[in-house]
mmCIF file with all atom_site columns, C-alpha atoms in Angstrom:
data_model
loop_
_atom_site.group_PDB
_atom_site.id
_atom_site.type_symbol
_atom_site.label_atom_id
_atom_site.label_alt_id
_atom_site.label_comp_id
_atom_site.label_asym_id
_atom_site.label_entity_id
_atom_site.label_seq_id
_atom_site.pdbx_PDB_ins_code
_atom_site.Cartn_x
_atom_site.Cartn_y
_atom_site.Cartn_z
_atom_site.occupancy
_atom_site.B_iso_or_equiv
_atom_site.pdbx_formal_charge
_atom_site.auth_seq_id
_atom_site.auth_comp_id
_atom_site.auth_asym_id
_atom_site.auth_atom_id
_atom_site.pdbx_PDB_model_num
ATOM 1   C CA . MET A 1 1   ? 127.710 17.648 10.797 1.00 0.00 ? 25  MET A CA 1
ATOM 2   C CA . ALA A 1 2   ? 130.324 19.202 13.047 1.00 0.00 ? 26  ALA A CA 1
ATOM 3   C CA . SER A 1 3   ? 129.754 22.612 14.583 1.00 0.00 ? 27  SER A CA 1
ATOM 4   C CA . ARG A 1 4   ? 131.154 25.584 12.711 1.00 0.00 ? 28  ARG A CA 1
ATOM 5   C CA . SER A 1 5   ? 133.759 27.899 14.105 1.00 0.00 ? 29  SER A CA 1
ATOM 6   C CA . PHE A 1 6   ? 135.301 31.172 13.321 1.00 0.00 ? 30  PHE A CA 1
ATOM 7   C CA . ILE A 1 7   ? 138.841 32.696 13.887 1.00 0.00 ? 31  ILE A CA 1
ATOM 8   C CA . LEU A 1 8   ? 139.396 36.142 13.435 1.00 0.00 ? 32  LEU A CA 1
ATOM 9   C CA . TRP A 1 9   ? 143.100 37.126 13.229 1.00 0.00 ? 33  TRP A CA 1
ATOM 10  C CA . LEU A 1 10  ? 144.072 40.737 13.910 1.00 0.00 ? 34  LEU A CA 1
ATOM 11  C CA . HIS A 1 11  ? 147.189 41.966 12.936 1.00 0.00 ? 35  HIS A CA 1
ATOM 12  C CA . GLY A 1 12  ? 149.872 44.261 14.226 1.00 0.00 ? 36  GLY A CA 1
ATOM 13  C CA . LEU A 1 13  ? 150.565 48.022 13.369 1.00 0.00 ? 37  LEU A CA 1
ATOM 14  C CA . GLY A 1 14  ? 151.344 48.832 9.862  1.00 0.00 ? 38  GLY A CA 1
ATOM 15  C CA . ASP A 1 15  ? 150.889 45.038 8.785  1.00 0.00 ? 39  ASP A CA 1
ATOM 16  C CA . SER A 1 16  ? 147.801 43.417 6.459  1.00 0.00 ? 40  SER A CA 1
ATOM 17  C CA . GLY A 1 17  ? 145.653 40.803 6.868  1.00 0.00 ? 41  GLY A CA 1
ATOM 18  C CA . PRO A 1 18  ? 146.805 39.032 3.876  1.00 0.00 ? 42  PRO A CA 1
ATOM 19  C CA . ALA A 1 19  ? 150.027 38.949 5.135  1.00 0.00 ? 43  ALA A CA 1
ATOM 20  C CA . ASN A 1 20  ? 149.208 36.811 8.036  1.00 0.00 ? 44  ASN A CA 1
ATOM 21  C CA . GLU A 1 21  ? 147.211 34.188 5.935  1.00 0.00 ? 45  GLU A CA 1
ATOM 22  C CA . PRO A 1 22  ? 149.906 31.850 5.945  1.00 0.00 ? 46  PRO A CA 1
ATOM 23  C CA . ILE A 1 23  ? 149.291 31.179 9.661  1.00 0.00 ? 47  ILE A CA 1
ATOM 24  C CA . ILE A 1 24  ? 146.412 28.910 8.285  1.00 0.00 ? 48  ILE A CA 1
ATOM 25  C CA . LYS A 1 25  ? 148.917 26.419 7.022  1.00 0.00 ? 49  LYS A CA 1
ATOM 26  C CA . THR A 1 26  ? 150.076 25.742 10.780 1.00 0.00 ? 50  THR A CA 1
ATOM 27  C CA . PHE A 1 27  ? 146.455 24.477 11.303 1.00 0.00 ? 51  PHE A CA 1
ATOM 28  C CA . PHE A 1 28  ? 145.445 23.033 7.962  1.00 0.00 ? 52  PHE A CA 1
ATOM 29  C CA . THR A 1 29  ? 146.281 19.443 8.616  1.00 0.00 ? 53  THR A CA 1
ATOM 30  C CA . SER A 1 30  ? 144.394 19.271 11.953 1.00 0.00 ? 54  SER A CA 1
ATOM 31  C CA . PRO A 1 31  ? 140.935 17.796 11.832 1.00 0.00 ? 55  PRO A CA 1
ATOM 32  C CA . HIS A 1 32  ? 139.926 20.365 14.816 1.00 0.00 ? 56  HIS A CA 1
ATOM 33  C CA . PHE A 1 33  ? 139.875 23.100 12.205 1.00 0.00 ? 57  PHE A CA 1
ATOM 34  C CA . ALA A 1 34  ? 137.851 21.408 9.173  1.00 0.00 ? 58  ALA A CA 1
ATOM 35  C CA . ASN A 1 35  ? 134.807 23.344 9.577  1.00 0.00 ? 59  ASN A CA 1
ATOM 36  C CA . THR A 1 36  ? 136.668 26.617 10.805 1.00 0.00 ? 60  THR A CA 1
ATOM 37  C CA . ARG A 1 37  ? 136.041 29.985 8.737  1.00 0.00 ? 61  ARG A CA 1
ATOM 38  C CA . TRP A 1 38  ? 139.272 32.200 9.019  1.00 0.00 ? 62  TRP A CA 1
ATOM 39  C CA . SER A 1 39  ? 139.306 36.014 8.586  1.00 0.00 ? 63  SER A CA 1
ATOM 40  C CA . PHE A 1 40  ? 142.306 38.117 8.183  1.00 0.00 ? 64  PHE A CA 1
ATOM 41  C CA . PRO A 1 41  ? 140.879 41.821 7.734  1.00 0.00 ? 65  PRO A CA 1
ATOM 42  C CA . SER A 1 42  ? 143.243 44.817 7.275  1.00 0.00 ? 66  SER A CA 1
ATOM 43  C CA . ALA A 1 43  ? 143.178 47.675 9.815  1.00 0.00 ? 67  ALA A CA 1
ATOM 44  C CA . PRO A 1 44  ? 142.319 50.716 7.796  1.00 0.00 ? 68  PRO A CA 1
ATOM 45  C CA . PRO A 1 45  ? 145.335 53.418 7.062  1.00 0.00 ? 69  PRO A CA 1
ATOM 46  C CA . GLN A 1 46  ? 145.412 56.501 9.337  1.00 0.00 ? 70  GLN A CA 1
ATOM 47  C CA . PRO A 1 47  ? 147.384 58.541 11.074 1.00 0.00 ? 71  PRO A CA 1
ATOM 48  C CA . VAL A 1 48  ? 149.640 57.461 13.795 1.00 0.00 ? 72  VAL A CA 1
ATOM 49  C CA . THR A 1 49  ? 150.636 59.655 16.525 1.00 0.00 ? 73  THR A CA 1
ATOM 50  C CA . CYS A 1 50  ? 153.502 57.514 17.802 1.00 0.00 ? 74  CYS A CA 1
ATOM 51  C CA . ASN A 1 51  ? 154.679 57.459 13.841 1.00 0.00 ? 75  ASN A CA 1
ATOM 52  C CA . ARG A 1 52  ? 154.633 61.701 13.649 1.00 0.00 ? 76  ARG A CA 1
ATOM 53  C CA . GLY A 1 53  ? 151.247 60.935 12.107 1.00 0.00 ? 77  GLY A CA 1
ATOM 54  C CA . PHE A 1 54  ? 152.506 59.013 9.358  1.00 0.00 ? 78  PHE A CA 1
ATOM 55  C CA . VAL A 1 55  ? 149.365 57.192 7.712  1.00 0.00 ? 79  VAL A CA 1
ATOM 56  C CA . MET A 1 56  ? 149.741 53.496 7.913  1.00 0.00 ? 80  MET A CA 1
ATOM 57  C CA . PRO A 1 57  ? 147.228 50.721 8.577  1.00 0.00 ? 81  PRO A CA 1
ATOM 58  C CA . SER A 1 58  ? 146.258 50.803 12.144 1.00 0.00 ? 82  SER A CA 1
ATOM 59  C CA . TRP A 1 59  ? 143.308 49.616 14.186 1.00 0.00 ? 83  TRP A CA 1
ATOM 60  C CA . PHE A 1 60  ? 143.439 52.652 16.288 1.00 0.00 ? 84  PHE A CA 1
ATOM 61  C CA . ASP A 1 61  ? 145.752 55.435 17.380 1.00 0.00 ? 85  ASP A CA 1
ATOM 62  C CA . ILE A 1 62  ? 148.889 54.751 19.428 1.00 0.00 ? 86  ILE A CA 1
ATOM 63  C CA . GLN A 1 63  ? 150.205 57.480 21.261 1.00 0.00 ? 87  GLN A CA 1
ATOM 64  C CA . GLU A 1 64  ? 153.945 56.616 22.006 1.00 0.00 ? 88  GLU A CA 1
ATOM 65  C CA . MET A 1 65  ? 156.598 53.753 20.984 1.00 0.00 ? 89  MET A CA 1
ATOM 66  C CA . PRO A 1 66  ? 157.713 51.526 22.924 1.00 0.00 ? 90  PRO A CA 1
ATOM 67  C CA . ILE A 1 67  ? 154.530 50.669 24.668 1.00 0.00 ? 91  ILE A CA 1
ATOM 68  C CA . THR A 1 68  ? 154.916 50.569 28.388 1.00 0.00 ? 92  THR A CA 1
ATOM 69  C CA . ALA A 1 69  ? 152.576 49.358 31.145 1.00 0.00 ? 93  ALA A CA 1
ATOM 70  C CA . ASN A 1 70  ? 152.657 53.282 31.812 1.00 0.00 ? 94  ASN A CA 1
ATOM 71  C CA . SER A 1 71  ? 151.940 54.077 28.228 1.00 0.00 ? 95  SER A CA 1
ATOM 72  C CA . LEU A 1 72  ? 149.060 56.569 27.066 1.00 0.00 ? 96  LEU A CA 1
ATOM 73  C CA . ARG A 1 73  ? 146.080 55.083 25.834 1.00 0.00 ? 97  ARG A CA 1
ATOM 74  C CA . ASP A 1 74  ? 143.409 56.551 23.396 1.00 0.00 ? 98  ASP A CA 1
ATOM 75  C CA . GLU A 1 75  ? 140.418 54.979 24.083 1.00 0.00 ? 99  GLU A CA 1
ATOM 76  C CA . SER A 1 76  ? 138.249 56.702 22.196 1.00 0.00 ? 100 SER A CA 1
ATOM 77  C CA . SER A 1 77  ? 139.693 55.487 18.789 1.00 0.00 ? 101 SER A CA 1
ATOM 78  C CA . LEU A 1 78  ? 139.859 51.956 20.550 1.00 0.00 ? 102 LEU A CA 1
ATOM 79  C CA . LEU A 1 79  ? 136.190 51.652 20.879 1.00 0.00 ? 103 LEU A CA 1
ATOM 80  C CA . LYS A 1 80  ? 135.816 52.490 17.354 1.00 0.00 ? 104 LYS A CA 1
ATOM 81  C CA . ALA A 1 81  ? 137.822 49.704 16.263 1.00 0.00 ? 105 ALA A CA 1
ATOM 82  C CA . VAL A 1 82  ? 136.132 47.436 18.941 1.00 0.00 ? 106 VAL A CA 1
ATOM 83  C CA . GLN A 1 83  ? 132.831 48.026 17.277 1.00 0.00 ? 107 GLN A CA 1
ATOM 84  C CA . ASN A 1 84  ? 133.932 47.108 13.976 1.00 0.00 ? 108 ASN A CA 1
ATOM 85  C CA . VAL A 1 85  ? 135.206 44.056 15.544 1.00 0.00 ? 109 VAL A CA 1
ATOM 86  C CA . HIS A 1 86  ? 132.184 43.246 17.201 1.00 0.00 ? 110 HIS A CA 1
ATOM 87  C CA . SER A 1 87  ? 130.367 43.804 13.984 1.00 0.00 ? 111 SER A CA 1
ATOM 88  C CA . VAL A 1 88  ? 132.361 40.967 12.465 1.00 0.00 ? 112 VAL A CA 1
ATOM 89  C CA . ILE A 1 89  ? 131.492 38.711 15.269 1.00 0.00 ? 113 ILE A CA 1
ATOM 90  C CA . ASP A 1 90  ? 127.616 39.462 14.833 1.00 0.00 ? 114 ASP A CA 1
ATOM 91  C CA . LYS A 1 91  ? 127.691 38.959 11.352 1.00 0.00 ? 115 LYS A CA 1
ATOM 92  C CA . GLU A 1 92  ? 129.241 35.563 11.934 1.00 0.00 ? 116 GLU A CA 1
ATOM 93  C CA . ILE A 1 93  ? 126.708 34.564 14.820 1.00 0.00 ? 117 ILE A CA 1
ATOM 94  C CA . ALA A 1 94  ? 123.821 35.351 12.448 1.00 0.00 ? 118 ALA A CA 1
ATOM 95  C CA . THR A 1 95  ? 125.062 32.932 9.887  1.00 0.00 ? 119 THR A CA 1
ATOM 96  C CA . GLY A 1 96  ? 124.636 30.105 12.596 1.00 0.00 ? 120 GLY A CA 1
ATOM 97  C CA . VAL A 1 97  ? 127.739 30.198 14.381 1.00 0.00 ? 121 VAL A CA 1
ATOM 98  C CA . ASP A 1 98  ? 127.623 29.702 17.977 1.00 0.00 ? 122 ASP A CA 1
ATOM 99  C CA . PRO A 1 99  ? 129.469 32.083 19.970 1.00 0.00 ? 123 PRO A CA 1
ATOM 100 C CA . LYS A 1 100 ? 131.420 29.595 21.879 1.00 0.00 ? 124 LYS A CA 1
ATOM 101 C CA . ASN A 1 101 ? 132.763 28.746 18.574 1.00 0.00 ? 125 ASN A CA 1
ATOM 102 C CA . VAL A 1 102 ? 134.079 32.388 17.539 1.00 0.00 ? 126 VAL A CA 1
ATOM 103 C CA . PHE A 1 103 ? 137.769 32.902 18.858 1.00 0.00 ? 127 PHE A CA 1
ATOM 104 C CA . ILE A 1 104 ? 139.845 36.250 18.489 1.00 0.00 ? 128 ILE A CA 1
ATOM 105 C CA . CYS A 1 105 ? 143.457 36.378 17.984 1.00 0.00 ? 129 CYS A CA 1
ATOM 106 C CA . GLY A 1 106 ? 145.762 39.167 17.367 1.00 0.00 ? 130 GLY A CA 1
ATOM 107 C CA . LEU A 1 107 ? 149.492 40.132 17.435 1.00 0.00 ? 131 LEU A CA 1
ATOM 108 C CA . SER A 1 108 ? 150.940 43.227 19.067 1.00 0.00 ? 132 SER A CA 1
ATOM 109 C CA . GLN A 1 109 ? 148.276 46.114 18.375 1.00 0.00 ? 133 GLN A CA 1
ATOM 110 C CA . GLY A 1 110 ? 145.780 43.342 17.173 1.00 0.00 ? 134 GLY A CA 1
ATOM 111 C CA . GLY A 1 111 ? 146.492 41.692 20.370 1.00 0.00 ? 135 GLY A CA 1
ATOM 112 C CA . ALA A 1 112 ? 145.543 44.841 22.097 1.00 0.00 ? 136 ALA A CA 1
ATOM 113 C CA . LEU A 1 113 ? 142.285 45.157 19.959 1.00 0.00 ? 137 LEU A CA 1
ATOM 114 C CA . THR A 1 114 ? 141.373 41.487 20.872 1.00 0.00 ? 138 THR A CA 1
ATOM 115 C CA . LEU A 1 115 ? 141.403 42.193 24.492 1.00 0.00 ? 139 LEU A CA 1
ATOM 116 C CA . GLY A 1 116 ? 139.233 44.981 24.231 1.00 0.00 ? 140 GLY A CA 1
ATOM 117 C CA . SER A 1 117 ? 137.128 43.187 21.797 1.00 0.00 ? 141 SER A CA 1
ATOM 118 C CA . VAL A 1 118 ? 136.798 40.084 23.533 1.00 0.00 ? 142 VAL A CA 1
ATOM 119 C CA . VAL A 1 119 ? 136.175 41.711 27.281 1.00 0.00 ? 143 VAL A CA 1
ATOM 120 C CA . LEU A 1 120 ? 133.557 44.252 26.151 1.00 0.00 ? 144 LEU A CA 1
ATOM 121 C CA . TYR A 1 121 ? 131.747 41.643 23.816 1.00 0.00 ? 145 TYR A CA 1
ATOM 122 C CA . PRO A 1 122 ? 128.642 40.985 25.606 1.00 0.00 ? 146 PRO A CA 1
ATOM 123 C CA . LYS A 1 123 ? 128.343 37.239 25.045 1.00 0.00 ? 147 LYS A CA 1
ATOM 124 C CA . THR A 1 124 ? 130.748 34.121 26.162 1.00 0.00 ? 148 THR A CA 1
ATOM 125 C CA . LEU A 1 125 ? 132.879 33.778 23.158 1.00 0.00 ? 149 LEU A CA 1
ATOM 126 C CA . GLY A 1 126 ? 135.333 30.534 22.629 1.00 0.00 ? 150 GLY A CA 1
ATOM 127 C CA . GLY A 1 127 ? 138.251 32.420 23.438 1.00 0.00 ? 151 GLY A CA 1
ATOM 128 C CA . GLY A 1 128 ? 140.696 34.968 22.906 1.00 0.00 ? 152 GLY A CA 1
ATOM 129 C CA . VAL A 1 129 ? 144.588 34.688 21.874 1.00 0.00 ? 153 VAL A CA 1
ATOM 130 C CA . VAL A 1 130 ? 146.579 37.880 22.965 1.00 0.00 ? 154 VAL A CA 1
ATOM 131 C CA . LEU A 1 131 ? 150.260 37.507 21.355 1.00 0.00 ? 155 LEU A CA 1
ATOM 132 C CA . SER A 1 132 ? 152.939 40.488 22.515 1.00 0.00 ? 156 SER A CA 1
ATOM 133 C CA . GLY A 1 133 ? 149.911 42.545 23.104 1.00 0.00 ? 157 GLY A CA 1
ATOM 134 C CA . TRP A 1 134 ? 148.948 45.036 26.142 1.00 0.00 ? 158 TRP A CA 1
ATOM 135 C CA . VAL A 1 135 ? 146.146 46.255 28.201 1.00 0.00 ? 159 VAL A CA 1
ATOM 136 C CA . PRO A 1 136 ? 144.634 48.952 25.661 1.00 0.00 ? 160 PRO A CA 1
ATOM 137 C CA . PHE A 1 137 ? 142.666 50.523 28.603 1.00 0.00 ? 161 PHE A CA 1
ATOM 138 C CA . SER A 1 138 ? 143.501 53.213 31.189 1.00 0.00 ? 162 SER A CA 1
ATOM 139 C CA . SER A 1 139 ? 143.904 52.100 34.596 1.00 0.00 ? 163 SER A CA 1
ATOM 140 C CA . ASN A 1 140 ? 141.403 54.579 35.763 1.00 0.00 ? 164 ASN A CA 1
ATOM 141 C CA . THR A 1 141 ? 138.939 53.721 32.900 1.00 0.00 ? 165 THR A CA 1
ATOM 142 C CA . CYS A 1 142 ? 135.330 53.110 33.676 1.00 0.00 ? 166 CYS A CA 1
ATOM 143 C CA . LEU A 1 143 ? 135.137 50.583 30.727 1.00 0.00 ? 167 LEU A CA 1
ATOM 144 C CA . ILE A 1 144 ? 136.042 47.792 33.424 1.00 0.00 ? 168 ILE A CA 1
ATOM 145 C CA . GLN A 1 145 ? 132.119 48.434 34.794 1.00 0.00 ? 169 GLN A CA 1
ATOM 146 C CA . GLN A 1 146 ? 130.629 47.414 31.091 1.00 0.00 ? 170 GLN A CA 1
ATOM 147 C CA . ILE A 1 147 ? 132.234 43.991 31.405 1.00 0.00 ? 171 ILE A CA 1
ATOM 148 C CA . THR A 1 148 ? 129.382 41.702 31.320 1.00 0.00 ? 172 THR A CA 1
ATOM 149 C CA . PRO A 1 149 ? 129.504 38.403 33.297 1.00 0.00 ? 173 PRO A CA 1
ATOM 150 C CA . GLU A 1 150 ? 129.194 36.346 30.484 1.00 0.00 ? 174 GLU A CA 1
ATOM 151 C CA . ALA A 1 151 ? 132.179 38.287 28.822 1.00 0.00 ? 175 ALA A CA 1
ATOM 152 C CA . LYS A 1 152 ? 134.074 37.186 32.096 1.00 0.00 ? 176 LYS A CA 1
ATOM 153 C CA . ARG A 1 153 ? 133.787 33.463 31.188 1.00 0.00 ? 177 ARG A CA 1
ATOM 154 C CA . THR A 1 154 ? 135.649 33.866 27.777 1.00 0.00 ? 178 THR A CA 1
ATOM 155 C CA . PRO A 1 155 ? 139.343 32.608 28.113 1.00 0.00 ? 179 PRO A CA 1
ATOM 156 C CA . ILE A 1 156 ? 142.029 34.258 27.196 1.00 0.00 ? 180 ILE A CA 1
ATOM 157 C CA . LEU A 1 157 ? 145.264 32.835 26.150 1.00 0.00 ? 181 LEU A CA 1
ATOM 158 C CA . TRP A 1 158 ? 148.059 35.609 26.967 1.00 0.00 ? 182 TRP A CA 1
ATOM 159 C CA . SER A 1 159 ? 151.683 35.200 25.748 1.00 0.00 ? 183 SER A CA 1
ATOM 160 C CA . HIS A 1 160 ? 154.648 37.666 25.299 1.00 0.00 ? 184 HIS A CA 1
ATOM 161 C CA . GLY A 1 161 ? 158.150 37.555 24.160 1.00 0.00 ? 185 GLY A CA 1
ATOM 162 C CA . MET A 1 162 ? 160.562 38.965 26.591 1.00 0.00 ? 186 MET A CA 1
ATOM 163 C CA . ALA A 1 163 ? 162.665 40.351 23.656 1.00 0.00 ? 187 ALA A CA 1
ATOM 164 C CA . ASP A 1 164 ? 159.946 42.483 22.070 1.00 0.00 ? 188 ASP A CA 1
ATOM 165 C CA . MET A 1 165 ? 161.494 46.190 21.933 1.00 0.00 ? 189 MET A CA 1
ATOM 166 C CA . THR A 1 166 ? 157.883 47.735 20.424 1.00 0.00 ? 190 THR A CA 1
ATOM 167 C CA . VAL A 1 167 ? 155.657 46.306 23.158 1.00 0.00 ? 191 VAL A CA 1
ATOM 168 C CA . LEU A 1 168 ? 157.807 45.977 26.076 1.00 0.00 ? 192 LEU A CA 1
ATOM 169 C CA . PHE A 1 169 ? 157.785 42.893 28.207 1.00 0.00 ? 193 PHE A CA 1
ATOM 170 C CA . GLU A 1 170 ? 156.537 45.039 31.489 1.00 0.00 ? 194 GLU A CA 1
ATOM 171 C CA . ALA A 1 171 ? 153.543 46.058 29.285 1.00 0.00 ? 195 ALA A CA 1
ATOM 172 C CA . GLY A 1 172 ? 152.784 42.390 28.358 1.00 0.00 ? 196 GLY A CA 1
ATOM 173 C CA . GLN A 1 173 ? 153.316 41.370 32.029 1.00 0.00 ? 197 GLN A CA 1
ATOM 174 C CA . ALA A 1 174 ? 150.456 43.833 33.196 1.00 0.00 ? 198 ALA A CA 1
ATOM 175 C CA . GLY A 1 175 ? 147.884 42.061 31.396 1.00 0.00 ? 199 GLY A CA 1
ATOM 176 C CA . PRO A 1 176 ? 147.176 38.832 33.040 1.00 0.00 ? 200 PRO A CA 1
ATOM 177 C CA . PRO A 1 177 ? 147.040 40.754 36.738 1.00 0.00 ? 201 PRO A CA 1
ATOM 178 C CA . PHE A 1 178 ? 144.537 43.514 34.990 1.00 0.00 ? 202 PHE A CA 1
ATOM 179 C CA . LEU A 1 179 ? 142.591 40.291 33.697 1.00 0.00 ? 203 LEU A CA 1
ATOM 180 C CA . GLN A 1 180 ? 142.408 38.568 37.188 1.00 0.00 ? 204 GLN A CA 1
ATOM 181 C CA . ARG A 1 181 ? 141.419 41.833 39.084 1.00 0.00 ? 205 ARG A CA 1
ATOM 182 C CA . ALA A 1 182 ? 138.465 42.059 36.447 1.00 0.00 ? 206 ALA A CA 1
ATOM 183 C CA . GLY A 1 183 ? 137.380 38.360 36.945 1.00 0.00 ? 207 GLY A CA 1
ATOM 184 C CA . ILE A 1 184 ? 138.287 37.065 33.891 1.00 0.00 ? 208 ILE A CA 1
ATOM 185 C CA . ASN A 1 185 ? 140.283 33.744 33.434 1.00 0.00 ? 209 ASN A CA 1
ATOM 186 C CA . CYS A 1 186 ? 143.438 34.246 31.819 1.00 0.00 ? 210 CYS A CA 1
ATOM 187 C CA . ILE A 1 187 ? 146.250 31.731 30.890 1.00 0.00 ? 211 ILE A CA 1
ATOM 188 C CA . SER A 1 188 ? 149.658 33.253 30.490 1.00 0.00 ? 212 SER A CA 1
#
């Protein structure tokens, strides 16, 4: 029997998990995904500072929009979201899924959460995919010291469009060098 795998897909600000489920059709015919369980959770509704406190689906608070390489970061709300993602990962591993068969993917805000969740998870995962995301940590954060040697072995694929007006290209471009300085393998 082939090993089971798990893919957690994290949507962007204001979106929902079910709205992203059609992505499965892209992979449905591939035999590589025959034993894969997909999860598309929805972010909880909460006030978002950059949208004048409007309540919307959001993994964590965002201070300003568009996101630049130097935008303010709210690490405390990010860390709460990371803990929630880690709980989902732990539940999958408890069912017998090998951590190296766990993949976290995210778009925009979900990409930023993917990065935070993957690098702060204490084990090596199968991989992380950051699509039009950004580094959700402040440049002077002490969280970098919490990245374990095992987490540094998790490969990360980073992709960002040049025409993104919500998460500016400069914010996306800051990601791979940040990961390389932290000793994390990143393909961009």
